[in-house]
Short mmCIF file of C-alpha atoms in Angstrom, two decimals:
data_model
loop_
_atom_site.label_atom_id
_atom_site.label_comp_id
_atom_site.label_asym_id
_atom_site.label_seq_id
_atom_site.Cartn_x
_atom_site.Cartn_y
_atom_site.Cartn_z
CA MET M 381 -4.74 11.76 -39.56
CA SER M 382 -6.97 10.70 -36.66
CA GLY M 383 -6.14 11.43 -33.03
CA PRO M 384 -4.97 7.89 -32.17
CA SER M 385 -2.89 7.71 -35.36
CA ARG M 386 -1.18 10.99 -34.52
CA TRP M 387 -0.53 9.67 -31.03
CA TRP M 388 1.14 6.51 -32.36
CA GLU M 389 3.26 8.45 -34.87
CA SER M 390 4.45 10.74 -32.09
CA ALA M 391 5.10 7.74 -29.88
CA ARG M 392 7.38 6.23 -32.54
CA GLU M 393 9.36 9.45 -32.80
CA TRP M 394 9.48 9.65 -29.03
CA VAL M 395 10.91 6.15 -28.65
CA GLY M 396 13.46 6.91 -31.37
CA LYS M 397 14.87 9.77 -29.30
CA LEU M 398 15.49 7.61 -26.25
CA PRO M 399 19.03 6.35 -25.49
CA SER M 400 19.92 3.43 -27.74
CA GLY M 401 19.85 0.95 -24.87
CA LEU M 402 16.20 1.80 -24.24
CA SER M 403 14.91 2.51 -27.72
CA GLY M 404 16.25 -0.85 -28.89
CA GLN M 405 13.87 -2.62 -26.51
CA VAL M 406 10.69 -1.07 -27.90
CA THR M 407 9.37 -0.91 -31.47
CA VAL M 408 6.26 1.09 -32.40
CA ASP M 409 4.05 -0.01 -35.31
CA VAL M 410 1.92 3.03 -36.18
CA ALA M 411 -0.47 1.51 -38.74
CA ARG M 412 -1.49 -1.42 -36.55
CA ARG M 413 -1.35 0.63 -33.33
CA ARG M 414 0.89 -1.68 -31.37
CA LEU M 415 4.33 -1.85 -29.82
CA ARG M 416 6.82 -4.68 -29.50
CA LEU M 417 8.86 -5.33 -26.38
CA SER M 418 12.12 -7.22 -26.65
CA HIS M 419 12.23 -10.70 -25.14
CA ALA M 420 14.69 -9.49 -22.49
CA ARG M 421 12.28 -6.76 -21.35
CA VAL M 422 9.33 -9.17 -21.31
CA GLU M 423 11.27 -11.60 -19.12
CA ALA M 424 12.31 -8.85 -16.70
CA LEU M 425 8.75 -7.54 -16.39
CA THR M 426 7.22 -10.99 -15.95
CA ARG M 427 9.70 -11.95 -13.26
CA ARG M 428 8.94 -8.69 -11.49
CA ALA M 429 5.18 -9.24 -11.71
CA LEU M 430 5.39 -12.80 -10.40
CA ARG M 431 8.03 -12.42 -7.72
CA ASP M 432 5.50 -11.63 -4.99
CA VAL M 433 3.07 -14.43 -5.89
CA ARG M 434 3.04 -16.72 -2.88
CA ALA M 435 4.50 -20.23 -3.34
CA LEU M 436 5.62 -19.49 -6.92
CA SER M 437 9.13 -18.92 -8.24
CA VAL M 438 10.49 -18.56 -11.77
CA GLY M 439 13.68 -20.37 -12.76
CA ASP M 440 15.34 -20.83 -16.15
CA TRP M 441 13.82 -18.85 -19.02
CA ALA M 442 14.45 -19.23 -22.77
CA HIS M 443 12.58 -17.82 -25.75
CA LEU M 444 11.38 -19.97 -28.64
CA PRO M 445 9.87 -18.74 -31.94
CA HIS M 446 6.32 -19.34 -30.65
CA ALA M 447 6.58 -19.17 -26.85
CA TYR M 448 8.82 -19.02 -23.79
CA ASP M 449 10.31 -22.18 -22.28
CA VAL M 450 10.16 -21.57 -18.54
CA ARG M 451 10.85 -23.60 -15.41
CA LEU M 452 8.59 -22.87 -12.44
CA ALA M 453 8.35 -24.06 -8.87
CA VAL M 454 4.77 -24.08 -7.55
CA SER M 455 4.29 -25.07 -3.91
CA GLY M 456 7.34 -27.34 -4.13
CA TRP M 457 6.36 -28.90 -7.47
CA LYS M 458 8.76 -28.27 -10.35
CA LEU M 459 7.25 -27.58 -13.75
CA ARG M 460 8.62 -26.92 -17.21
CA VAL M 461 6.13 -25.08 -19.40
CA GLU M 462 5.95 -23.36 -22.75
CA VAL M 463 3.94 -20.16 -22.32
CA ALA M 464 3.00 -17.23 -24.56
CA ILE M 465 1.55 -13.99 -23.22
CA GLU M 466 -2.01 -13.54 -24.50
CA ARG M 467 -3.49 -10.63 -22.57
CA LEU M 468 -2.58 -8.09 -19.89
CA GLU M 469 -5.03 -5.92 -17.96
CA LEU M 470 -4.06 -3.21 -15.49
CA ALA M 471 -6.96 -1.58 -13.67
CA SER M 472 -8.13 -0.54 -10.20
CA GLY M 473 -4.66 -1.10 -8.79
CA ARG M 474 -4.59 -4.74 -9.93
CA TYR M 475 -3.10 -6.81 -12.74
CA ASP M 476 -4.52 -9.77 -14.64
CA LEU M 477 -2.12 -11.69 -16.87
CA THR M 478 -3.22 -14.49 -19.22
CA LEU M 479 -0.58 -16.90 -20.54
CA ARG M 480 -1.34 -19.53 -23.21
CA THR M 481 0.30 -22.95 -22.91
CA PRO M 482 0.56 -24.02 -26.58
CA GLY M 483 3.28 -26.62 -25.99
CA ARG M 484 4.74 -28.62 -23.17
CA VAL M 485 3.49 -28.53 -19.59
CA ASP M 486 5.63 -31.13 -17.83
CA LEU M 487 6.08 -32.11 -14.21
CA GLU M 488 9.77 -32.50 -13.46
CA GLU M 489 11.40 -34.44 -10.67
CA SER M 490 11.02 -32.77 -7.28
CA ARG M 491 10.78 -33.76 -3.64
CA ALA M 492 7.02 -33.25 -3.72
CA ALA M 493 6.50 -35.38 -6.82
CA SER M 494 5.92 -38.96 -5.66
CA ALA M 495 6.77 -41.94 -7.81
CA LEU M 496 3.06 -42.73 -8.01
CA VAL M 497 2.11 -39.35 -9.47
CA GLN M 498 5.05 -39.44 -11.87
CA GLY M 499 3.92 -42.89 -13.02
CA VAL M 500 0.34 -41.75 -13.66
CA LEU M 501 1.56 -38.85 -15.75
CA ARG M 502 3.94 -41.01 -17.78
CA ILE M 503 1.33 -43.70 -18.45
CA GLY M 504 -1.08 -41.26 -20.07
CA GLY M 505 -2.73 -38.97 -17.58
CA GLY M 506 -1.19 -36.07 -19.46
CA LYS M 507 -2.48 -32.57 -18.99
CA ALA M 508 -5.76 -33.70 -17.43
CA ALA M 509 -3.97 -35.49 -14.59
CA LEU M 510 -1.51 -32.63 -14.17
CA ARG M 511 -4.32 -30.10 -14.04
CA THR M 512 -6.11 -32.08 -11.33
CA MET M 513 -2.93 -32.24 -9.27
CA LEU M 514 -2.10 -28.55 -9.73
CA ASP M 515 -5.61 -27.51 -8.68
CA GLN M 516 -4.65 -28.71 -5.20
CA VAL M 517 -1.40 -26.75 -4.93
CA MET M 518 -1.88 -23.55 -6.92
CA PRO M 519 -1.44 -20.45 -4.75
CA GLU M 520 -4.10 -17.74 -4.59
CA GLY M 521 -4.16 -15.66 -7.77
CA LEU M 522 -2.80 -18.41 -10.02
CA SER M 523 -4.84 -20.97 -11.97
CA TRP M 524 -4.47 -23.24 -15.01
CA ASP M 525 -7.40 -24.65 -16.99
CA GLY M 526 -5.30 -26.93 -19.18
CA GLN M 527 -4.81 -24.29 -21.88
CA ARG M 528 -4.06 -21.04 -20.07
CA PHE M 529 -2.39 -19.90 -16.90
CA ARG M 530 -4.09 -16.90 -15.29
CA VAL M 531 -2.20 -14.79 -12.79
CA SER M 532 -3.85 -11.94 -10.90
CA GLY M 533 -3.07 -9.80 -7.91
CA GLU M 534 -2.55 -6.34 -6.52
CA LEU M 535 -0.01 -4.06 -8.13
CA PRO M 536 2.71 -2.89 -5.73
CA LYS M 537 2.31 0.53 -4.15
CA GLU M 538 5.74 1.57 -5.41
CA GLY M 539 8.00 0.53 -8.26
CA ALA M 540 8.04 0.63 -12.05
CA VAL M 541 4.50 -0.72 -12.42
CA SER M 542 2.75 0.70 -9.37
CA ALA M 543 -0.89 0.73 -8.34
CA ARG M 544 -1.08 4.53 -8.36
CA PHE M 545 -0.67 4.62 -12.15
CA PHE M 546 -3.78 2.50 -12.62
CA GLU M 547 -6.11 3.46 -9.77
CA SER M 548 -8.24 5.72 -11.96
CA SER M 549 -7.15 4.59 -15.44
CA ALA M 550 -7.17 1.20 -17.13
CA LEU M 551 -5.00 -0.48 -19.72
CA ALA M 552 -6.06 -3.63 -21.58
CA MET M 553 -3.67 -5.18 -24.10
CA SER M 554 -3.59 -8.29 -26.25
CA ALA M 555 -0.24 -9.89 -27.09
CA GLU M 556 1.32 -11.76 -29.99
CA HIS M 557 4.64 -13.63 -29.71
CA ASP M 558 7.13 -13.33 -32.55
CA PRO M 559 10.85 -14.23 -32.94
CA GLU M 560 12.00 -10.70 -32.03
CA GLY M 561 9.73 -10.04 -29.07
CA VAL M 562 6.10 -9.64 -28.06
CA TRP M 563 3.70 -7.30 -29.88
CA LEU M 564 1.23 -5.57 -27.57
CA SER M 565 -1.93 -4.06 -29.05
CA ALA M 566 -3.56 -1.49 -26.78
CA GLU M 567 -7.31 -1.71 -26.44
CA ALA M 568 -7.34 1.44 -24.32
CA TRP M 569 -4.49 3.31 -25.95
CA PRO M 570 -4.31 6.44 -23.73
CA GLY M 571 -3.02 4.25 -20.87
CA LEU M 572 0.00 3.31 -22.95
CA VAL M 573 1.94 6.26 -21.52
CA ASP M 574 1.90 4.57 -18.12
CA LEU M 575 2.98 1.26 -19.62
CA MET M 576 5.85 2.80 -21.58
CA GLN M 577 7.12 4.52 -18.46
CA ALA M 578 6.95 1.24 -16.59
CA VAL M 579 8.63 -1.01 -19.16
CA LEU M 580 11.43 1.45 -19.87
CA SER M 581 12.00 2.18 -16.19
CA VAL M 582 12.54 5.85 -17.01
CA ASP M 583 10.57 8.99 -16.25
CA LEU M 584 8.57 10.05 -19.27
CA PRO M 585 6.12 12.92 -19.78
CA ARG M 586 2.70 12.20 -18.28
CA LYS M 587 0.94 13.72 -21.31
CA PRO M 588 0.70 11.50 -24.41
CA PRO M 589 3.17 12.56 -27.10
CA GLY M 590 1.68 14.85 -29.72
CA THR M 591 -0.87 16.44 -27.36
#
């Protein structure tokens, strides 16, 4: 068995020994070298990552078979979007999160939304018109190209996912949404120890299991 395969097998055993409330939120797939986070844990982590993004707040959140149905407020504009996590990178004390928008991206009624803009969108401006409008109000670190939201910023100095974990190491992961949660495939698997500690909010050994 190769080194990475041994690591993943040990990781599965490791997760299985955690208290049931924690182990139930993470599933390890050894053969495909990936782990799945429950939808509840994904929501908690995303809210935490976005809470310090200026002029952005996250409201109602529901999970669908293919994406999350989320309400956002961006600089006073209220949006309802369907998003699916595509990629997460943690490196040099920063995070970069890519979210696909495979379904709806709708502007909802808000004080900032004038009747004129609402009319343009209803008549047929669609995503192109919405993108043009959002380009003017998106806060620093947040952008949308009509297909993907990209969120980037500095990791906090303290907390579950802190900058110190990723100052000298990097973690790049791709994501796949499924009905039970989100599968994360590590492209730089040694950094997964830091991620597991962060998502479980529990102190875990700094050495990878099985080493």
